[in-house]
Every structure is written in C-alpha cells, then in structure tokens.
Coordinates of C-alpha atoms and ligand atoms in Angstrom, one line a residue:
M1 CA -9.1 -13.5 -24.5
I2 CA -9.4 -10.8 -27.2
V3 CA -12.0 -8.2 -26.4
L4 CA -13.2 -5.3 -28.6
G5 CA -14.0 -2.1 -26.7
L6 CA -16.3 0.7 -27.9
E7 CA -16.6 4.1 -26.4
S8 CA -18.9 6.9 -27.5
S9 CA -20.2 8.5 -24.2
C10 CA -19.3 12.1 -25.0
D11 CA -17.3 13.6 -27.8
E12 CA -14.6 10.9 -28.5
T13 CA -15.4 8.0 -30.8
A14 CA -13.1 5.2 -29.7
C15 CA -12.4 1.6 -30.5
A16 CA -9.7 -0.7 -29.0
V17 CA -8.6 -4.2 -29.0
V18 CA -7.3 -5.6 -25.7
A19 CA -5.8 -9.0 -25.0
D20 CA -6.3 -10.8 -21.7
G21 CA -7.7 -7.6 -20.1
R22 CA -4.3 -6.1 -20.0
R23 CA -2.4 -5.8 -23.2
V24 CA -3.6 -2.9 -25.5
L25 CA -3.2 -4.2 -29.1
S26 CA -4.7 -1.0 -30.4
S27 CA -6.5 2.1 -29.1
V28 CA -7.9 4.5 -31.7
V29 CA -9.6 7.7 -30.6
A30 CA -11.3 10.2 -33.0
S31 CA -11.7 13.4 -31.0
Q32 CA -14.3 16.0 -32.0
N33 CA -12.7 19.0 -30.5
E34 CA -12.7 20.9 -33.8
L35 CA -16.5 20.4 -34.1
H36 CA -17.3 21.8 -30.7
E37 CA -14.6 24.5 -30.3
E38 CA -16.7 27.4 -31.7
Y39 CA -19.4 26.7 -29.1
G40 CA -17.0 26.5 -26.1
G41 CA -18.4 23.1 -25.1
V42 CA -19.8 19.8 -26.4
V43 CA -23.0 20.2 -28.4
P44 CA -24.9 16.8 -27.9
E45 CA -26.6 16.7 -31.3
I46 CA -23.4 17.4 -33.2
A47 CA -21.6 14.8 -31.0
S48 CA -24.0 12.0 -31.8
R49 CA -24.0 12.6 -35.5
A50 CA -20.2 12.6 -35.6
H51 CA -20.2 9.3 -33.7
V52 CA -22.4 7.8 -36.5
E53 CA -20.0 9.0 -39.2
R54 CA -16.8 8.0 -37.4
L55 CA -17.5 4.7 -35.7
T56 CA -17.0 2.4 -38.7
P57 CA -13.6 3.9 -39.8
V58 CA -12.4 4.0 -36.2
L59 CA -13.4 0.3 -35.7
R60 CA -11.6 -0.7 -39.0
A61 CA -8.5 1.2 -37.9
A62 CA -8.5 -0.4 -34.4
L63 CA -8.7 -3.9 -35.9
D64 CA -6.1 -3.2 -38.6
Q65 CA -3.6 -1.7 -36.0
A66 CA -4.1 -4.7 -33.7
G67 CA -3.8 -7.2 -36.6
V68 CA -6.9 -8.8 -35.5
G69 CA -9.8 -10.0 -37.6
L70 CA -13.4 -9.7 -36.5
E71 CA -13.6 -13.5 -36.3
Q72 CA -11.0 -13.4 -33.6
V73 CA -13.0 -11.2 -31.3
E74 CA -14.1 -13.2 -28.2
G75 CA -16.1 -10.5 -26.4
V76 CA -17.6 -7.0 -27.0
A77 CA -17.5 -4.4 -24.3
V78 CA -19.3 -1.1 -24.7
G79 CA -19.4 2.0 -22.5
H80 CA -23.2 2.2 -21.8
R81 CA -23.3 4.7 -18.9
P82 CA -23.1 7.5 -18.0
G83 CA -22.9 10.0 -20.8
L84 CA -24.9 11.9 -23.4
I85 CA -27.8 9.8 -24.4
G86 CA -27.6 10.4 -28.1
S87 CA -23.8 9.6 -28.0
L88 CA -24.2 6.5 -25.9
L89 CA -26.9 5.2 -28.2
V90 CA -24.5 5.0 -31.2
G91 CA -21.9 2.9 -29.3
V92 CA -24.5 0.6 -27.7
A93 CA -26.2 0.0 -31.0
A94 CA -22.9 -0.9 -32.6
G95 CA -21.9 -3.1 -29.7
K96 CA -25.1 -5.1 -29.9
A97 CA -24.9 -5.5 -33.7
L98 CA -21.3 -6.7 -33.4
S99 CA -22.0 -9.1 -30.6
W100 CA -25.0 -10.5 -32.3
S101 CA -23.4 -10.9 -35.7
L102 CA -20.1 -12.4 -34.3
G103 CA -21.8 -14.6 -31.7
A104 CA -19.5 -13.0 -29.1
P105 CA -20.7 -12.1 -25.6
L106 CA -21.6 -8.5 -24.9
V107 CA -21.1 -6.5 -21.7
G108 CA -22.0 -2.9 -20.9
V109 CA -19.3 -1.1 -18.9
D110 CA -19.6 1.9 -16.6
H111 CA -17.4 4.6 -18.2
V112 CA -16.4 6.1 -14.8
H113 CA -15.3 2.8 -13.4
A114 CA -13.4 2.1 -16.6
H115 CA -11.4 5.3 -16.1
L116 CA -10.0 3.6 -12.9
Y117 CA -8.9 0.6 -15.0
A118 CA -6.9 2.6 -17.5
G119 CA -3.8 2.7 -15.3
L120 CA -3.7 -1.1 -15.2
L121 CA -3.4 -1.5 -19.0
E122 CA -0.1 -2.1 -20.7
L123 CA 0.7 -0.3 -23.9
G124 CA 2.7 -2.4 -26.2
G125 CA 4.7 -1.8 -29.4
A126 CA 3.3 1.0 -31.6
N127 CA 0.9 2.2 -28.8
R128 CA 3.8 2.7 -26.4
A129 CA 5.9 4.6 -29.0
A130 CA 2.9 6.8 -29.9
A131 CA 2.2 7.6 -26.3
H132 CA 5.8 8.7 -25.9
E133 CA 5.8 10.9 -29.0
A134 CA 2.7 12.8 -28.0
G135 CA 0.1 12.5 -25.3
P136 CA -3.6 12.9 -25.8
R137 CA -4.4 15.8 -28.1
G138 CA -0.8 16.4 -28.8
R139 CA 0.5 16.9 -25.2
E140 CA 3.8 15.4 -24.5
G141 CA 4.5 13.5 -21.3
P142 CA 6.1 10.5 -19.7
I143 CA 4.3 7.2 -19.3
D144 CA 3.6 6.3 -15.7
G145 CA 2.0 2.9 -16.1
A146 CA 0.8 0.5 -13.4
P147 CA 3.6 -1.0 -11.3
R148 CA 5.1 -4.0 -13.2
A149 CA 4.6 -6.1 -10.1
A150 CA 0.8 -5.8 -10.6
A151 CA 0.4 -9.1 -12.4
D152 CA -2.9 -10.8 -12.3
A153 CA -3.4 -12.9 -9.2
G154 CA -6.6 -14.4 -10.6
D155 CA -9.2 -13.8 -13.2
H156 CA -10.3 -10.4 -12.1
T157 CA -8.0 -9.2 -9.4
P158 CA -4.8 -7.2 -10.0
A159 CA -2.4 -8.5 -7.4
G160 CA -1.0 -6.3 -4.8
L161 CA -3.1 -3.2 -5.6
L162 CA -6.3 -3.8 -3.6
P163 CA -8.0 -2.5 -1.6
A164 CA -7.4 0.8 -3.2
L165 CA -8.6 4.3 -3.0
G166 CA -9.9 5.3 -6.5
L167 CA -10.0 8.8 -7.9
V168 CA -11.8 9.8 -11.2
V169 CA -11.2 13.3 -12.3
S170 CA -12.6 14.1 -15.8
G171 CA -14.7 16.6 -17.8
G172 CA -17.9 15.0 -16.6
H173 CA -17.0 13.4 -13.2
T174 CA -15.1 13.9 -10.0
S175 CA -15.5 11.0 -7.7
M176 CA -13.7 8.8 -5.2
Y177 CA -14.2 5.1 -4.7
A178 CA -13.2 2.3 -2.4
V179 CA -12.1 -0.4 -4.8
G180 CA -12.1 -4.0 -3.7
A181 CA -12.8 -3.2 -0.1
R182 CA -15.5 -5.8 0.3
D183 CA -14.5 -8.7 -1.9
G184 CA -11.0 -7.9 -3.0
T185 CA -11.8 -7.6 -6.7
F186 CA -11.7 -4.7 -9.1
L187 CA -15.4 -5.1 -9.8
D188 CA -16.2 -4.1 -6.3
M189 CA -16.5 -0.3 -6.4
Q190 CA -18.1 1.8 -3.6
R191 CA -18.5 5.4 -4.3
L192 CA -17.3 7.5 -1.4
G193 CA -18.0 11.0 -2.7
A194 CA -18.6 13.0 -5.9
T195 CA -19.0 16.5 -7.1
I196 CA -22.1 18.3 -6.1
D197 CA -21.9 20.8 -9.0
D198 CA -19.2 21.0 -11.7
A199 CA -16.7 18.3 -12.5
I200 CA -13.1 19.4 -12.1
G201 CA -12.4 19.1 -15.9
E202 CA -15.4 21.2 -16.6
A203 CA -14.0 23.9 -14.2
F204 CA -10.7 23.7 -16.0
D205 CA -12.5 24.2 -19.3
K206 CA -14.4 27.2 -17.9
A207 CA -11.2 28.6 -16.5
G208 CA -9.7 28.2 -20.0
A209 CA -12.7 30.1 -21.5
I210 CA -12.4 32.9 -18.9
L211 CA -8.7 33.3 -19.7
G212 CA -9.4 33.2 -23.4
L213 CA -7.5 30.0 -24.0
G214 CA -9.9 28.1 -26.3
F215 CA -11.5 24.6 -25.9
P216 CA -10.8 22.3 -24.2
G217 CA -9.2 24.6 -21.6
G218 CA -7.7 22.0 -19.3
P219 CA -4.5 21.3 -21.3
A220 CA -4.1 25.0 -22.1
V221 CA -4.5 26.1 -18.4
D222 CA -1.9 23.4 -17.4
R223 CA 0.6 24.7 -20.1
L224 CA 0.2 28.3 -19.0
A225 CA 0.4 27.5 -15.3
R226 CA 3.7 25.7 -16.0
E227 CA 5.4 28.7 -17.7
A228 CA 8.5 30.0 -16.0
G229 CA 7.7 32.8 -13.5
A230 CA 4.1 31.7 -12.9
N231 CA 3.0 32.7 -9.4
D232 CA 0.4 30.2 -8.1
R233 CA -0.2 32.5 -5.0
A234 CA -1.0 35.6 -7.0
V235 CA -4.7 35.2 -6.2
D236 CA -6.1 33.4 -3.2
L237 CA -8.8 31.3 -4.8
P238 CA -11.1 29.2 -2.5
I239 CA -10.3 25.5 -1.8
S240 CA -13.7 24.0 -1.3
R241 CA -14.1 21.9 1.8
L242 CA -17.9 21.7 2.2
S243 CA -18.6 20.3 5.7
P244 CA -15.6 19.3 7.9
T245 CA -16.1 15.6 7.0
S246 CA -17.6 15.8 3.5
L247 CA -16.1 13.5 0.9
D248 CA -17.9 15.4 -1.9
F249 CA -16.4 18.0 -4.2
S250 CA -17.5 21.5 -5.4
F251 CA -15.9 23.5 -8.1
S252 CA -18.5 26.1 -9.0
G253 CA -17.3 28.6 -6.3
L254 CA -13.7 28.4 -7.5
K255 CA -14.8 29.0 -11.1
T256 CA -16.8 32.1 -10.1
S257 CA -13.9 33.4 -8.0
L258 CA -11.6 33.1 -11.0
L259 CA -14.1 35.0 -13.1
Y260 CA -14.3 37.8 -10.6
A261 CA -10.5 37.9 -10.2
S262 CA -10.1 38.2 -13.9
R263 CA -12.6 41.0 -14.0
G264 CA -11.2 42.9 -11.1
G265 CA -14.3 42.1 -8.8
P266 CA -17.9 40.9 -8.8
G267 CA -19.8 44.0 -10.0
V268 CA -17.2 45.6 -12.3
A269 CA -18.8 47.1 -15.4
E270 CA -17.5 45.8 -18.7
A271 CA -15.8 49.1 -19.6
Q272 CA -13.9 49.2 -16.2
R273 CA -12.6 45.6 -16.4
P274 CA -8.8 45.3 -16.7
T275 CA -7.3 43.9 -19.9
L276 CA -5.5 40.7 -18.9
S277 CA -1.8 40.7 -19.7
H278 CA -0.1 37.4 -20.5
E279 CA 1.6 37.5 -17.1
R280 CA -1.7 38.0 -15.3
R281 CA -3.4 35.2 -17.3
R282 CA -0.5 32.9 -16.4
D283 CA -0.7 33.8 -12.7
L284 CA -4.5 33.3 -12.7
A285 CA -4.0 29.9 -14.4
A286 CA -1.4 28.8 -11.9
S287 CA -3.6 30.0 -8.9
F288 CA -6.6 28.2 -10.3
Q289 CA -4.6 25.0 -10.8
R290 CA -3.2 25.2 -7.3
A291 CA -6.6 25.6 -5.7
S292 CA -8.3 22.9 -7.7
V293 CA -5.6 20.3 -7.2
A294 CA -5.5 21.2 -3.5
A295 CA -9.2 20.5 -3.2
V296 CA -8.7 17.0 -4.7
V297 CA -5.7 16.3 -2.4
L298 CA -7.6 17.5 0.6
K299 CA -10.6 15.1 -0.1
L300 CA -8.2 12.2 -0.8
G301 CA -6.7 12.7 2.6
R302 CA -10.2 12.7 4.2
A303 CA -11.2 9.6 2.3
L304 CA -8.0 7.8 3.4
G305 CA -8.8 8.7 7.0
S306 CA -12.4 7.6 6.8
L307 CA -11.4 4.2 5.1
R308 CA -8.8 3.6 7.8
E309 CA -11.2 4.5 10.6
G310 CA -13.5 1.8 9.1
G311 CA -10.7 -0.8 9.3
I312 CA -9.8 -0.7 5.6
E313 CA -6.1 0.0 4.9
P314 CA -5.8 0.9 1.2
V315 CA -2.7 -0.5 -0.5
S316 CA -2.8 1.9 -3.5
L317 CA -4.2 5.0 -5.0
I318 CA -5.6 4.5 -8.4
A319 CA -6.5 7.5 -10.5
G320 CA -8.0 8.0 -13.9
G321 CA -9.8 10.5 -16.2
G322 CA -8.7 13.4 -18.4
V323 CA -7.5 15.6 -15.5
T324 CA -5.0 13.0 -14.5
A325 CA -3.0 14.3 -17.4
N326 CA -2.6 17.5 -15.4
S327 CA 1.1 18.0 -14.5
R328 CA 0.5 19.5 -11.0
L329 CA -2.1 16.9 -10.1
R330 CA 0.3 14.1 -11.2
S331 CA 3.1 15.4 -9.1
E332 CA 0.9 16.0 -6.0
L333 CA -0.6 12.5 -6.3
K334 CA 2.9 11.2 -6.3
A335 CA 3.8 13.2 -3.2
L336 CA 0.6 12.1 -1.4
S337 CA 1.3 8.4 -2.2
V338 CA 4.8 8.6 -0.9
R339 CA 3.6 10.4 2.3
E340 CA 0.8 7.8 2.8
G341 CA 2.8 4.7 1.8
L342 CA 0.5 3.9 -1.1
K343 CA 1.4 2.5 -4.5
L344 CA 0.3 5.0 -7.2
V345 CA -1.4 3.9 -10.4
L346 CA -1.7 6.6 -13.0
P347 CA -2.7 5.9 -16.6
P348 CA -0.2 6.6 -19.4
M349 CA -0.9 10.0 -20.9
S350 CA -2.7 8.6 -23.9
L351 CA -5.2 6.7 -21.7
C352 CA -6.1 9.6 -19.3
V353 CA -8.8 11.0 -21.6
D354 CA -11.6 9.0 -23.0
N355 CA -10.6 5.8 -24.8
A356 CA -12.0 2.4 -25.5
A357 CA -9.0 0.4 -24.2
M358 CA -10.2 1.0 -20.6
I359 CA -13.7 -0.2 -21.6
A360 CA -12.3 -3.4 -23.2
G361 CA -10.0 -3.9 -20.2
L362 CA -12.6 -3.6 -17.5
G363 CA -15.1 -5.4 -19.8
T364 CA -12.7 -8.4 -19.9
L365 CA -12.8 -8.7 -16.1
M366 CA -16.6 -8.5 -16.2
L367 CA -16.9 -11.1 -18.9
R368 CA -14.4 -13.4 -17.1
S369 CA -16.5 -13.1 -13.9
G370 CA -19.6 -14.3 -15.9
R371 CA -21.3 -11.0 -16.5
R372 CA -23.3 -10.8 -19.8
D373 CA -25.7 -8.4 -21.3
G374 CA -28.2 -9.2 -23.9
L375 CA -29.7 -7.2 -26.8
E376 CA -31.9 -5.4 -24.3
L377 CA -28.8 -3.5 -23.0
S378 CA -29.8 0.2 -22.9
P379 CA -27.7 3.3 -22.5
V380 CA -28.1 5.1 -19.2
P381 CA -27.3 8.8 -19.3
T382 CA -26.8 9.3 -15.5
T383 CA -25.4 7.1 -12.9
A384 CA -25.6 6.8 -9.1
C385 CA -22.8 4.3 -9.0
Ligands
KG4_401 O1 -11.9 11.8 -19.3 P1 -12.2 12.8 -20.3 O2 -11.7 12.7 -21.7 O3 -13.8 13.1 -20.4 C1 -14.8 12.7 -19.5 O4 -15.0 11.5 -19.2 O5 -15.4 13.7 -19.0 O6 -11.7 14.2 -19.7 C2 -11.7 15.4 -20.5 C3 -11.4 16.5 -19.5 C4 -11.6 17.9 -20.1 O7 -12.3 18.7 -19.2 C5 -10.1 18.4 -20.3 O8 -10.0 19.8 -20.2 C6 -9.4 17.8 -19.1 O9 -10.0 16.4 -19.1 N1 -8.0 17.7 -19.2 C7 -7.1 18.4 -18.4 C8 -5.8 18.2 -18.9 N2 -5.9 17.3 -20.0 C9 -7.3 17.1 -20.2 N3 -7.4 19.2 -17.4 C10 -6.3 19.7 -16.7 N4 -5.0 19.6 -17.1 C11 -4.8 18.8 -18.2 N5 -3.5 18.6 -18.6
ZN402 ZN1 -14.3 10.0 -19.4

C-alpha cells in the first residue's frame, strides 16, 4: 500500500511517500529555521504562511523522489493534532483536497504518536545515503534503525517489540506511553506522563539562547557539550523529580537554574554579570545536558517499575522526537536498555525531527485497521492523548 504523508504542525513543511507502512520511498522536509531565527522561536503567523508557499513544491519533490505518480497513491495521512492551529490547517486542507480529488482514503494522525513510529521505518536507497551524509539540519550521525527482526507479524503489529515503553522528546512534547499494553497493537497508546511545563526540546532551545548559541539551540548545546574537556559536573543543576512516584516531567526549574548559573546568581545586576568564556559556556552546556537527560532516564526507570508492578513486562523501549538526536540521550537510552533487558528502537537521525514519513507510516497502520476520516476532519491544536 502506497501512502502519502503530510506534516505541517509546527515549522517544518514535510511530505513523504511510504510503502507498506515501512519502506520510506521519499521524505522531504522544508525547515523554516531561517525565518524564525531572528525571533528566537517559532512565530505562528510566519509559519503558516510559509507552509502555504512550500507545501506544493515539497509535495512535488516527494513524489518525484519516490518515482510515484499521484494516481498510485492509495491513502493520504495527515498530521492533524497537536500543533499550531494555523500551521495544522494548511496540511489538513491539503490532505482533504488530495484525498477527495484522488478518491483515496484519508486519515488524521496524531503527531506525537507518529514520532514513536519513526524508529520502525526503513530508509532505502537515496534516503539511507542522505541520512548517512548529514543528519537533520546538517548534523552527522549514525543510523540506528529498528531491529531488523521487527518484521510485521500482522497488519498493524510490529513483531517482537510490544508491549513497549514509548518516549517522545521533542520541541513541543515530553511524554511517555505504554504501547500495545492492552491489545498488543501499535495503535494502542496509553499516556503515562507528560511535561507539566516546558518540553525538553524547548528547554534545550532556551539553554541555547541563554548561552548565545542561536536557534534552534538543541543541536548547538549538544555539539558544545561534546567538546573535548567539557565538564558536565561544573554546575550542579536540578534534576526534576516532582513527587516520589510522579511520571510527569518538569524542565522550567532547570532552565531558570541555568540562567542564574550563567549570570552568577539570581539577583545579579546586568553590569555585574560575568562574561561567559567559551570554556564556561561549554561546561554549562554539558551540565545542562547531563541534568536534562538524567531527568528523562529517571522517569523512564519509574515508568518501567510502574508497568511491571501492573503486570506488564515491556519488551522494548521505543523513542522518538527531535531530542532523540541528542548524543548523550542516545547513549544513555542504549545503556538503560541493556540494563533493563529491553530492545531499543531509535529513529535514524533524519527521522528524529519532524517529518512526514512517520505520519505516513502510522497512517498506513490506521488505514489498514479500517480507520477513515472524512472531509469534516479538523485540526486540533492541543491533545490530551
Ligand atoms: O520533533 P521536533 O522536530 O519538533 C516537535 O515536534 O516539537 O523537535 C525539535 C526539537 C527542537 O527543540 C530542537 O532543539 C531539538 O528537537 N533537538 C535537539 C537536538 N536536535 C534537535 N535537542 C537536543 N540535542 C539535539 N542534538
Ligand atoms: Zn514533532
């Protein structure tokens, strides 16, 4: 089954063609970083206008790269929640128009759930080569795809991976899920916890801004923290626990602590603030990265404990979202999986950040299970899923 995926929930305009819910025939992403950089964050009105301008060329490129004509498209999957309402509207309107004109079924896909599916996709040919050359936004990195053994057992269940503990860490979300704990399928997602304030990627971006590293800050903080000589214990930044059993996350306190550490204290007047040397910036970046990753690993440990207490033994840890590109998080997730005897599924670097292949992939599972949306499909800016 050939499914066209569309993604426009934030500041990436993306289209992809995926075969059989697994093979990525093309995945084209037009990022808008250059438009939002001067504001230090995504400006919703600018983002939606850019989606309108970019969607058609991105769609053409995705079809061309896949060598697929519109008449071959058997389903249309569109990310319809959550996200910026103006941005979502563009993709949803395009998805409906394509579905109606092609006579192909339409399905709206939850963007956060789709991040968890990214690691199950297989990059083939040119996609694989491109992902090896440079990761998202030019980062380099290895591909850690889903274990090859994870062949489809049925129409919508990746074999040998469920039940799983799912982790989504991105610019807009930080959540954990029990995946397939009730019916053994990937469509069964129960949210275990989520951030009560900032998302981890947002905190990385603010850390980047505090350290004067530009936007988005996440990749820059990662690069700086990896430099030789970086001391991740230079500053003792707080690892948020919330209550002793909480499965929720909080990153706003960490962000404020980094701000104070960079200024030399909470009430230090501007004239008295230290100038940050490169070494100090590097150490602050490493300390921030250590604390934020430790908070994620701590909550994953708690979630595993709580699932096991409830009689659910997860087989794998499936992670997704832009922050899974982070080098320290990737290595700590690997270590945690080894300790806990879990298979680890991480997306290839090019599918960590927002893309439409994950939408098409999860959309295929949904279409195969009989789910359909009509022309009444509406974008939903927030989600409680
Ligand atoms: O998944 P994504 O594209 O967008 C949302 O759905 O929100 O994630 C983007 C986020 C940004 O906050 C970016 O700074 C962060 O992912 N990010 C990173 C790294 N690469 C991207 N954060 C930390 N380390 C990285 N290497
Ligand atoms: Zn995302």
